């Protein structure tokens, strides 16, 4: 192994993106140090959807099997009209979908996905993981980068990846565009034991009840033990907020016009966790010298395409391949990574906003949506998803052969 790969890369943030980056670098034989502010490496208790595009990345990272063992593979993506209770459209996720996109669509508990990545990181002798360290200062020096944490620790590395999420400290240094933009949409999330889910809605599907300025999503998790519920509504009452308790009275008021099944499902939950949804307009340059960004720090997006975590994992694989190809010239690797990613992630940021409008449409726009979607065949629907779910050849072909070769180097130290 060459010396430059032993000089660690610093990764600020040990969420899904940061851990995927550490793992992807290790698969290329590159050492890293992950620095996480929380007391332990942990994800919040809610579900996440995984498009087939991210399974190509899981393959490269060597985690397809553990992810698949914990995931639910739904039968359909279904949109219902939350006023009339009629089905608008469905996309079957069976054999034709898998043939077209080579991989399945999956639903997983976020903590399970995070744990799979964490376990893989812990098995690598190329990755060091420190929790309870909040980075507040960064200093880029000629041949490396140094960071300081609030508890007084210093770290030094050959380069720095800011995987520190929506309210990234590292983004302030690299892009400096202030706070993220609240969408005026609020998400309430809850997880319900399957026994408490009304029997007629225990579908093995990802179901979205599209309403007027509201929508409700439900799907099974943990091999069917749990159901994930996400209720979203328009409200300008909040500017900031993350994982705090939601106001149940406001939720019921916003969903008052929805059909009986939607209201019955909402009534099943007594306490919801609330998120104020934010994004940013896409930017073109999130790298500066030996410092770059990844995941929500680089391109935060609304969740309407269910791709934020998937994009962060794609970023990780791309970044590691570019780092390996540049032989330790991180400034040029980060430029190449940024150039390879910004149009794809920018498209997802923009299209996520469009889908949000679609899900929450009122009046004529809603009628038009229902007409357009209900006349679509599954083949039409899949053709429309090709750009998102199809193989990203630039990514898979540049990452796979090297990753597989150097997988042997990772070896694992238990
Ligand atoms: C309601 C909702 C539903 C969603 N559904 C989906 C979905 O179905 N599919 C999907 O792919 N995506 C989904 N997403 C998006 C997804 O959750 C995010 O895009 C993803 O978690 C981003 O990962 P990340 O690692 O970039 O950031 P985060 O998960 O935010 O991780 C950042 C980490 O950095 C740490 N950190 C922050 N600052 C510092 C610091 N100064 N020093 C040290 N550590 C620091 C944090 O503690 C955190 O652990 C959804 C999002 C929401 C809000």
Short mmCIF file of C-alpha atoms and ligand atoms in Angstrom, two decimals:
data_model
loop_
_atom_site.label_atom_id
_atom_site.label_comp_id
_atom_site.label_asym_id
_atom_site.label_seq_id
_atom_site.Cartn_x
_atom_site.Cartn_y
_atom_site.Cartn_z
CA UNK A 1 0.00 0.00 0.00
CA UNK A 2 1.30 3.46 -0.87
CA UNK A 3 2.04 6.01 1.91
CA UNK A 4 -0.53 8.58 0.87
CA UNK A 5 -3.34 6.12 1.61
CA UNK A 6 -2.15 5.79 5.21
CA UNK A 7 -2.48 9.51 5.85
CA UNK A 8 -6.02 9.77 7.15
CA UNK A 9 -8.87 11.76 5.65
CA UNK A 10 -10.97 13.56 8.28
CA UNK A 11 -14.74 13.06 8.01
CA UNK A 12 -16.89 15.41 10.08
CA UNK A 13 -20.24 13.71 10.79
CA UNK A 14 -21.02 10.04 11.38
CA UNK A 15 -24.50 9.90 9.85
CA UNK A 16 -25.32 7.69 6.87
CA UNK A 17 -23.23 9.85 4.51
CA UNK A 18 -20.16 10.11 6.75
CA UNK A 19 -20.05 6.37 7.49
CA UNK A 20 -20.60 5.52 3.81
CA UNK A 21 -17.68 7.82 2.94
CA UNK A 22 -15.39 6.14 5.48
CA UNK A 23 -16.35 2.73 4.15
CA UNK A 24 -15.95 3.72 0.49
CA UNK A 25 -12.48 5.17 1.22
CA UNK A 26 -11.51 2.01 3.11
CA UNK A 27 -12.63 -0.11 0.14
CA UNK A 28 -10.10 1.92 -1.86
CA UNK A 29 -7.47 1.31 0.85
CA UNK A 30 -7.59 4.90 2.17
CA UNK A 31 -7.56 5.54 5.94
CA UNK A 32 -10.05 7.90 7.58
CA UNK A 33 -11.06 9.35 10.92
CA UNK A 34 -14.79 9.95 11.50
CA UNK A 35 -15.60 12.69 14.04
CA UNK A 36 -19.20 12.73 15.32
CA UNK A 37 -20.68 15.30 17.71
CA UNK A 38 -23.35 13.04 19.27
CA UNK A 39 -22.50 11.02 22.35
CA UNK A 40 -22.71 7.83 20.28
CA UNK A 41 -23.03 6.79 16.64
CA UNK A 42 -26.81 6.49 16.28
CA UNK A 43 -29.72 7.23 13.91
CA UNK A 44 -33.24 8.32 14.77
CA UNK A 45 -36.07 5.78 14.84
CA UNK A 46 -37.90 6.13 11.56
CA UNK A 47 -38.05 4.48 8.18
CA UNK A 48 -36.25 5.27 4.98
CA UNK A 49 -36.91 4.26 1.39
CA UNK A 50 -34.10 2.98 -0.81
CA UNK A 51 -34.31 3.27 -4.58
CA UNK A 52 -32.60 0.62 -6.73
CA UNK A 53 -29.89 3.17 -7.60
CA UNK A 54 -28.40 2.90 -4.10
CA UNK A 55 -28.15 -0.90 -4.31
CA UNK A 56 -25.39 -0.51 -6.91
CA UNK A 57 -23.53 1.41 -4.20
CA UNK A 58 -24.27 -1.21 -1.54
CA UNK A 59 -22.76 -3.77 -3.91
CA UNK A 60 -19.57 -1.72 -4.25
CA UNK A 61 -19.45 -1.18 -0.47
CA UNK A 62 -19.97 -4.90 0.19
CA UNK A 63 -23.16 -4.44 2.24
CA UNK A 64 -25.95 -5.71 -0.02
CA UNK A 65 -26.50 -8.83 2.09
CA UNK A 66 -26.81 -7.23 5.55
CA UNK A 67 -28.99 -4.44 4.17
CA UNK A 68 -31.24 -6.92 2.37
CA UNK A 69 -31.58 -9.08 5.48
CA UNK A 70 -33.09 -6.12 7.38
CA UNK A 71 -35.15 -4.54 4.58
CA UNK A 72 -38.72 -5.00 3.45
CA UNK A 73 -39.16 -5.29 -0.32
CA UNK A 74 -42.58 -3.77 -1.04
CA UNK A 75 -44.87 -5.04 -3.80
CA UNK A 76 -45.97 -1.63 -5.12
CA UNK A 77 -45.60 2.12 -4.90
CA UNK A 78 -49.19 3.32 -4.57
CA UNK A 79 -50.67 6.81 -4.67
CA UNK A 80 -54.15 7.27 -3.19
CA UNK A 81 -56.26 10.43 -3.33
CA UNK A 82 -56.64 11.44 0.30
CA UNK A 83 -59.96 13.21 -0.26
CA UNK A 84 -61.82 10.58 -2.31
CA UNK A 85 -59.93 7.54 -0.93
CA UNK A 86 -59.55 6.30 -4.52
CA UNK A 87 -56.36 4.85 -5.94
CA UNK A 88 -54.64 7.25 -8.37
CA UNK A 89 -51.80 5.06 -9.59
CA UNK A 90 -49.57 2.13 -8.69
CA UNK A 91 -46.15 1.00 -9.85
CA UNK A 92 -45.55 -2.73 -9.36
CA UNK A 93 -42.08 -3.40 -7.96
CA UNK A 94 -41.92 -7.07 -8.99
CA UNK A 95 -39.99 -8.85 -11.72
CA UNK A 96 -40.35 -6.21 -14.47
CA UNK A 97 -39.11 -3.44 -12.14
CA UNK A 98 -36.15 -5.52 -11.00
CA UNK A 99 -35.32 -6.51 -14.55
CA UNK A 100 -35.31 -2.90 -15.65
CA UNK A 101 -33.35 -1.45 -12.73
CA UNK A 102 -31.30 -4.54 -11.87
CA UNK A 103 -31.98 -4.02 -8.14
CA UNK A 104 -35.07 -3.83 -5.91
CA UNK A 105 -36.87 -0.99 -4.16
CA UNK A 106 -36.58 -1.36 -0.38
CA UNK A 107 -37.80 0.03 2.94
CA UNK A 108 -35.58 -0.06 5.99
CA UNK A 109 -35.36 1.32 9.51
CA UNK A 110 -32.78 4.13 9.49
CA UNK A 111 -31.10 2.73 12.58
CA UNK A 112 -30.70 -0.64 10.81
CA UNK A 113 -29.08 0.94 7.75
CA UNK A 114 -26.83 3.07 9.96
CA UNK A 115 -25.86 -0.02 11.99
CA UNK A 116 -24.95 -2.00 8.87
CA UNK A 117 -22.60 0.81 7.82
CA UNK A 118 -21.25 1.20 11.37
CA UNK A 119 -20.54 -2.54 11.69
CA UNK A 120 -18.72 -2.53 8.35
CA UNK A 121 -16.69 0.52 9.44
CA UNK A 122 -15.81 -1.14 12.76
CA UNK A 123 -14.52 -4.19 10.89
CA UNK A 124 -12.10 -2.10 8.85
CA UNK A 125 -8.59 -1.40 10.09
CA UNK A 126 -8.60 1.70 7.88
CA UNK A 127 -11.34 3.55 9.83
CA UNK A 128 -11.23 5.29 13.22
CA UNK A 129 -14.49 6.42 14.83
CA UNK A 130 -14.73 9.08 17.56
CA UNK A 131 -18.06 10.19 19.04
CA UNK A 132 -18.80 13.11 21.39
CA UNK A 133 -16.53 15.47 19.42
CA UNK A 134 -18.14 18.55 17.91
CA UNK A 135 -15.94 20.25 15.31
CA UNK A 136 -16.01 24.04 15.45
CA UNK A 137 -12.80 25.22 13.76
CA UNK A 138 -11.01 24.19 10.56
CA UNK A 139 -7.57 25.21 9.37
CA UNK A 140 -6.37 24.24 5.89
CA UNK A 141 -2.60 24.13 5.80
CA UNK A 142 -0.32 23.60 2.81
CA UNK A 143 -0.28 19.83 2.90
CA UNK A 144 -3.30 19.00 5.04
CA UNK A 145 -6.22 20.08 7.17
CA UNK A 146 -6.55 20.44 10.94
CA UNK A 147 -9.77 20.66 12.96
CA UNK A 148 -10.54 21.49 16.58
CA UNK A 149 -13.44 20.19 18.62
CA UNK A 150 -15.33 21.90 21.44
CA UNK A 151 -13.91 19.47 23.99
CA UNK A 152 -10.39 20.58 23.02
CA UNK A 153 -9.28 17.75 20.75
CA UNK A 154 -7.24 18.43 17.59
CA UNK A 155 -7.25 16.21 14.53
CA UNK A 156 -5.05 16.43 11.47
CA UNK A 157 -5.59 14.79 8.12
CA UNK A 158 -4.60 14.92 4.47
CA UNK A 159 -8.06 16.25 3.55
CA UNK A 160 -11.47 16.96 5.08
CA UNK A 161 -14.98 15.81 4.15
CA UNK A 162 -17.87 17.73 5.69
CA UNK A 163 -20.64 15.15 6.08
CA UNK A 164 -22.23 17.19 8.84
CA UNK A 165 -25.76 17.41 7.51
CA UNK A 166 -28.31 20.12 6.80
CA UNK A 167 -26.85 22.69 9.21
CA UNK A 168 -23.25 21.99 8.26
CA UNK A 169 -20.43 23.91 9.94
CA UNK A 170 -18.06 22.91 7.15
CA UNK A 171 -20.42 24.33 4.51
CA UNK A 172 -20.07 27.74 6.17
CA UNK A 173 -16.37 27.60 5.35
CA UNK A 174 -16.67 26.18 1.84
CA UNK A 175 -19.85 27.78 0.46
CA UNK A 176 -20.88 30.32 3.11
CA UNK A 177 -24.48 30.67 1.99
CA UNK A 178 -26.12 30.98 5.40
CA UNK A 179 -28.94 28.93 6.81
CA UNK A 180 -30.94 26.35 4.81
CA UNK A 181 -34.29 27.43 3.41
CA UNK A 182 -37.46 26.28 5.23
CA UNK A 183 -39.96 24.90 2.70
CA UNK A 184 -42.98 25.88 4.81
CA UNK A 185 -43.67 22.13 5.06
CA UNK A 186 -43.61 20.15 8.30
CA UNK A 187 -43.16 16.38 8.63
CA UNK A 188 -44.50 14.40 11.58
CA UNK A 189 -43.09 10.91 11.91
CA UNK A 190 -44.05 7.90 13.99
CA UNK A 191 -43.46 4.17 14.04
CA UNK A 192 -46.38 1.90 14.91
CA UNK A 193 -46.23 -1.80 15.91
CA UNK A 194 -47.99 -3.76 13.14
CA UNK A 195 -50.53 -5.15 15.63
CA UNK A 196 -51.81 -1.58 16.10
CA UNK A 197 -52.09 -0.84 12.38
CA UNK A 198 -55.70 -1.29 11.15
CA UNK A 199 -55.80 -4.64 9.42
CA UNK A 200 -57.17 -3.32 6.12
CA UNK A 201 -54.09 -1.05 5.73
CA UNK A 202 -51.39 -3.58 6.54
CA UNK A 203 -50.27 -3.51 2.94
CA UNK A 204 -46.82 -4.59 1.88
CA UNK A 205 -46.61 -1.44 -0.20
CA UNK A 206 -45.27 2.09 0.00
CA UNK A 207 -48.54 4.03 0.13
CA UNK A 208 -48.80 7.80 -0.31
CA UNK A 209 -52.15 9.50 0.33
CA UNK A 210 -51.86 12.74 -1.65
CA UNK A 211 -54.00 15.58 -0.30
CA UNK A 212 -54.44 19.32 -0.62
CA UNK A 213 -51.33 20.83 1.03
CA UNK A 214 -50.94 17.61 3.01
CA UNK A 215 -49.95 14.00 2.46
CA UNK A 216 -49.58 10.84 4.49
CA UNK A 217 -47.16 8.00 3.79
CA UNK A 218 -47.16 4.55 5.36
CA UNK A 219 -45.09 1.45 4.78
CA UNK A 220 -43.94 -1.65 6.68
CA UNK A 221 -40.52 -1.93 8.32
CA UNK A 222 -38.39 -4.62 10.01
CA UNK A 223 -39.71 -7.62 8.10
CA UNK A 224 -43.23 -6.40 8.84
CA UNK A 225 -42.97 -5.90 12.63
CA UNK A 226 -43.54 -2.15 12.37
CA UNK A 227 -45.24 0.46 10.20
CA UNK A 228 -43.63 3.80 9.42
CA UNK A 229 -46.00 6.78 9.21
CA UNK A 230 -45.04 10.20 7.88
CA UNK A 231 -47.61 13.01 7.79
CA UNK A 232 -46.62 16.20 5.96
CA UNK A 233 -48.51 19.52 5.88
CA UNK A 234 -47.97 23.15 4.93
CA UNK A 235 -47.38 25.48 7.88
CA UNK A 236 -45.38 28.66 8.31
CA UNK A 237 -45.54 28.43 12.07
CA UNK A 238 -42.01 27.06 12.38
CA UNK A 239 -38.62 28.20 11.09
CA UNK A 240 -36.48 25.59 12.80
CA UNK A 241 -36.98 22.28 14.52
CA UNK A 242 -35.70 18.75 14.34
CA UNK A 243 -36.79 15.63 16.17
CA UNK A 244 -38.91 17.54 18.68
CA UNK A 245 -42.51 16.62 19.61
CA UNK A 246 -45.24 17.71 17.18
CA UNK A 247 -48.48 19.56 17.96
CA UNK A 248 -51.16 16.92 17.43
CA UNK A 249 -53.99 19.50 17.40
CA UNK A 250 -52.39 21.33 14.45
CA UNK A 251 -51.89 18.03 12.59
CA UNK A 252 -55.57 17.10 12.89
CA UNK A 253 -56.63 20.59 11.85
CA UNK A 254 -54.46 20.42 8.69
CA UNK A 255 -55.80 16.97 7.77
CA UNK A 256 -59.45 17.82 8.61
CA UNK A 257 -60.56 17.61 4.94
CA UNK A 258 -59.04 14.17 4.31
CA UNK A 259 -61.06 10.94 4.04
CA UNK A 260 -61.96 8.70 6.99
CA UNK A 261 -59.15 6.13 6.45
CA UNK A 262 -56.47 8.85 6.56
CA UNK A 263 -57.93 10.39 9.71
CA UNK A 264 -58.26 6.96 11.30
CA UNK A 265 -54.59 6.26 10.60
CA UNK A 266 -53.52 9.60 12.08
CA UNK A 267 -55.59 8.84 15.19
CA UNK A 268 -53.53 5.72 15.81
CA UNK A 269 -50.56 7.83 16.88
CA UNK A 270 -50.49 9.80 20.11
CA UNK A 271 -47.05 11.28 19.94
CA UNK A 272 -45.27 12.36 16.76
CA UNK A 273 -41.74 13.60 16.19
CA UNK A 274 -41.58 16.79 14.14
CA UNK A 275 -39.19 18.01 11.41
CA UNK A 276 -39.22 21.46 9.80
CA UNK A 277 -38.38 20.55 6.21
CA UNK A 278 -35.64 22.59 4.55
CA UNK A 279 -33.50 22.49 1.46
CA UNK A 280 -31.21 24.80 -0.49
CA UNK A 281 -31.05 25.73 -4.14
CA UNK A 282 -28.40 23.60 -5.87
CA UNK A 283 -24.87 25.04 -6.02
CA UNK A 284 -22.10 24.08 -8.36
CA UNK A 285 -19.12 24.29 -6.11
CA UNK A 286 -18.97 22.64 -2.72
CA UNK A 287 -15.23 21.92 -2.70
CA UNK A 288 -12.39 24.25 -1.75
CA UNK A 289 -8.82 22.95 -1.89
CA UNK A 290 -8.58 19.89 0.33
CA UNK A 291 -12.03 20.37 1.84
CA UNK A 292 -15.27 19.08 0.33
CA UNK A 293 -18.86 18.36 1.33
CA UNK A 294 -21.04 15.29 1.01
CA UNK A 295 -24.71 14.39 1.49
CA UNK A 296 -27.04 16.95 3.07
CA UNK A 297 -24.12 19.29 3.77
CA UNK A 298 -23.54 19.56 0.00
CA UNK A 299 -27.05 19.33 -1.46
CA UNK A 300 -29.85 19.21 1.10
CA UNK A 301 -33.13 18.27 -0.54
CA UNK A 302 -36.78 17.89 0.37
CA UNK A 303 -37.68 14.24 0.97
CA UNK A 304 -40.29 13.96 -1.78
CA UNK A 305 -38.17 11.70 -3.99
CA UNK A 306 -36.90 9.73 -0.96
CA UNK A 307 -33.32 10.14 -2.11
CA UNK A 308 -31.32 12.27 0.36
CA UNK A 309 -29.59 9.32 2.02
CA UNK A 310 -29.27 7.49 -1.31
CA UNK A 311 -27.52 10.53 -2.81
CA UNK A 312 -25.13 10.74 0.13
CA UNK A 313 -24.13 7.09 -0.43
CA UNK A 314 -23.66 7.70 -4.17
CA UNK A 315 -21.50 10.72 -3.24
CA UNK A 316 -19.38 8.53 -0.98
CA UNK A 317 -18.67 5.96 -3.68
CA UNK A 318 -17.89 8.64 -6.27
CA UNK A 319 -15.63 10.60 -3.93
CA UNK A 320 -13.60 7.54 -2.94
CA UNK A 321 -13.12 6.50 -6.58
CA UNK A 322 -11.91 10.01 -7.49
CA UNK A 323 -9.56 10.07 -4.47
CA UNK A 324 -8.06 6.74 -5.48
CA UNK A 325 -7.67 7.85 -9.10
CA UNK A 326 -5.92 11.10 -8.08
CA UNK A 327 -3.23 9.29 -6.03
CA UNK A 328 -3.37 11.58 -3.02
CA UNK A 329 -3.97 14.87 -4.87
CA UNK A 330 -7.13 15.62 -2.90
CA UNK A 331 -7.72 19.08 -4.32
CA UNK A 332 -7.99 17.64 -7.81
CA UNK A 333 -9.93 14.57 -6.58
CA UNK A 334 -12.49 16.82 -4.88
CA UNK A 335 -12.86 18.99 -7.99
CA UNK A 336 -13.49 15.86 -10.07
CA UNK A 337 -15.97 14.49 -7.51
CA UNK A 338 -17.83 17.80 -7.34
CA UNK A 339 -17.98 18.04 -11.14
CA UNK A 340 -19.26 14.46 -11.42
CA UNK A 341 -22.02 14.96 -8.83
CA UNK A 342 -23.50 18.45 -8.90
CA UNK A 343 -25.85 18.04 -11.87
CA UNK A 344 -27.25 14.73 -10.66
CA UNK A 345 -27.79 15.91 -7.09
CA UNK A 346 -29.05 19.32 -8.31
CA UNK A 347 -31.61 17.55 -10.47
CA UNK A 348 -32.83 15.56 -7.48
CA UNK A 349 -33.01 18.74 -5.34
CA UNK A 350 -35.11 20.50 -7.99
CA UNK A 351 -37.30 17.52 -8.85
CA UNK A 352 -37.98 16.85 -5.16
CA UNK A 353 -39.55 20.31 -4.95
CA UNK A 354 -41.64 19.57 -8.06
CA UNK A 355 -42.86 16.27 -6.59
CA UNK A 356 -43.79 18.09 -3.36
CA UNK A 357 -46.01 20.42 -5.42
CA UNK A 358 -47.48 17.40 -7.15
CA UNK A 359 -48.31 15.53 -3.94
CA UNK A 360 -49.94 18.61 -2.38
CA UNK A 361 -51.75 19.92 -5.47
CA UNK A 362 -55.18 21.57 -5.14
CA UNK A 363 -57.98 22.35 -7.60
CA UNK A 364 -57.25 21.97 -11.31
CA UNK A 365 -53.62 21.05 -10.68
CA UNK A 366 -54.80 18.12 -8.58
CA UNK A 367 -57.30 16.97 -11.23
CA UNK A 368 -54.58 17.19 -13.84
CA UNK A 369 -52.18 15.19 -11.65
CA UNK A 370 -54.73 12.44 -11.10
CA UNK A 371 -55.59 12.33 -14.79
CA UNK A 372 -51.96 12.16 -15.91
CA UNK A 373 -50.90 9.58 -13.35
CA UNK A 374 -53.92 7.31 -13.66
CA UNK A 375 -53.51 7.00 -17.43
CA UNK A 376 -49.86 5.94 -17.09
CA UNK A 377 -48.85 2.31 -17.65
CA UNK A 378 -46.21 0.72 -15.37
CA UNK A 379 -43.81 0.88 -18.34
CA UNK A 380 -44.44 4.63 -18.72
CA UNK A 381 -43.83 5.08 -15.00
CA UNK A 382 -40.58 3.13 -15.10
CA UNK A 383 -39.37 5.03 -18.17
CA UNK A 384 -39.90 8.26 -16.21
CA UNK A 385 -37.71 6.96 -13.38
CA UNK A 386 -34.81 5.82 -15.54
CA UNK A 387 -32.76 8.98 -14.87
CA UNK A 388 -32.99 8.40 -11.12
CA UNK A 389 -33.06 4.64 -10.61
CA UNK A 390 -31.03 3.48 -13.61
CA UNK A 391 -27.38 2.44 -13.33
CA UNK A 392 -25.02 5.42 -13.13
CA UNK A 393 -22.35 3.85 -15.31
CA UNK A 394 -19.77 6.53 -14.64
CA UNK A 395 -20.07 5.67 -10.97
CA UNK A 396 -20.31 1.91 -11.05
CA UNK A 397 -17.60 1.43 -13.66
CA UNK A 398 -15.08 3.75 -12.07
CA UNK A 399 -15.66 2.47 -8.55
CA UNK A 400 -16.18 -1.27 -8.92
CA UNK A 401 -12.97 -2.79 -10.26
CA UNK A 402 -10.69 -0.81 -7.95
CA UNK A 403 -12.99 -1.29 -4.98
CA UNK A 404 -13.13 -5.01 -5.47
CA UNK A 405 -9.35 -5.24 -5.90
CA UNK A 406 -8.63 -3.27 -2.76
CA UNK A 407 -11.38 -4.93 -0.72
CA UNK A 408 -8.70 -7.46 0.20
CA UNK A 409 -6.67 -4.70 1.79
CA UNK A 410 -9.51 -3.82 4.17
CA UNK A 411 -9.19 -7.27 5.68
CA UNK A 412 -10.91 -6.37 8.92
CA UNK A 413 -9.58 -6.27 12.43
CA UNK A 414 -12.84 -7.41 14.03
C1 LIG B 1 -38.98 13.33 6.72
C2 LIG B 1 -37.77 12.83 5.98
C3 LIG B 1 -37.84 11.64 5.25
C4 LIG B 1 -36.75 11.20 4.51
N1 LIG B 1 -36.85 10.05 3.78
C5 LIG B 1 -35.81 9.63 3.04
C6 LIG B 1 -35.92 8.43 2.26
O1 LIG B 1 -36.95 7.77 2.27
N2 LIG B 1 -34.83 8.04 1.52
C7 LIG B 1 -33.66 8.76 1.52
O2 LIG B 1 -32.70 8.35 0.83
N3 LIG B 1 -33.54 9.90 2.24
C8 LIG B 1 -34.57 10.34 3.00
N4 LIG B 1 -34.45 11.48 3.75
C9 LIG B 1 -33.19 12.25 3.69
C10 LIG B 1 -32.11 11.68 4.58
O3 LIG B 1 -32.60 11.56 5.90
C11 LIG B 1 -30.90 12.59 4.60
O4 LIG B 1 -30.63 13.05 3.30
C12 LIG B 1 -29.68 11.83 5.10
O5 LIG B 1 -29.89 11.39 6.41
C13 LIG B 1 -28.44 12.74 5.04
O6 LIG B 1 -27.36 12.07 5.60
P1 LIG B 1 -26.05 12.87 5.99
O7 LIG B 1 -25.12 11.85 6.55
O8 LIG B 1 -25.62 13.72 4.85
O9 LIG B 1 -26.50 13.89 7.12
P2 LIG B 1 -27.06 13.59 8.66
O10 LIG B 1 -27.81 12.33 8.64
O11 LIG B 1 -27.70 14.83 9.04
O12 LIG B 1 -25.71 13.36 9.43
C14 LIG B 1 -24.88 14.41 9.81
C15 LIG B 1 -24.09 13.98 11.04
O13 LIG B 1 -23.11 14.98 11.33
C16 LIG B 1 -23.09 15.22 12.72
N5 LIG B 1 -22.57 16.58 12.91
C17 LIG B 1 -23.18 17.75 12.57
N6 LIG B 1 -22.38 18.80 12.88
C18 LIG B 1 -21.25 18.29 13.42
C19 LIG B 1 -20.04 18.87 13.93
N7 LIG B 1 -19.87 20.19 13.93
N8 LIG B 1 -19.07 18.07 14.41
C20 LIG B 1 -19.24 16.71 14.40
N9 LIG B 1 -20.37 16.10 13.93
C21 LIG B 1 -21.34 16.87 13.45
C22 LIG B 1 -24.54 15.01 13.16
O14 LIG B 1 -24.64 14.75 14.53
C23 LIG B 1 -24.96 13.83 12.29
O15 LIG B 1 -24.67 12.60 12.89
C24 LIG B 1 -35.53 11.95 4.52
C25 LIG B 1 -35.44 13.12 5.27
C26 LIG B 1 -36.54 13.55 6.00
C27 LIG B 1 -36.41 14.83 6.80
#
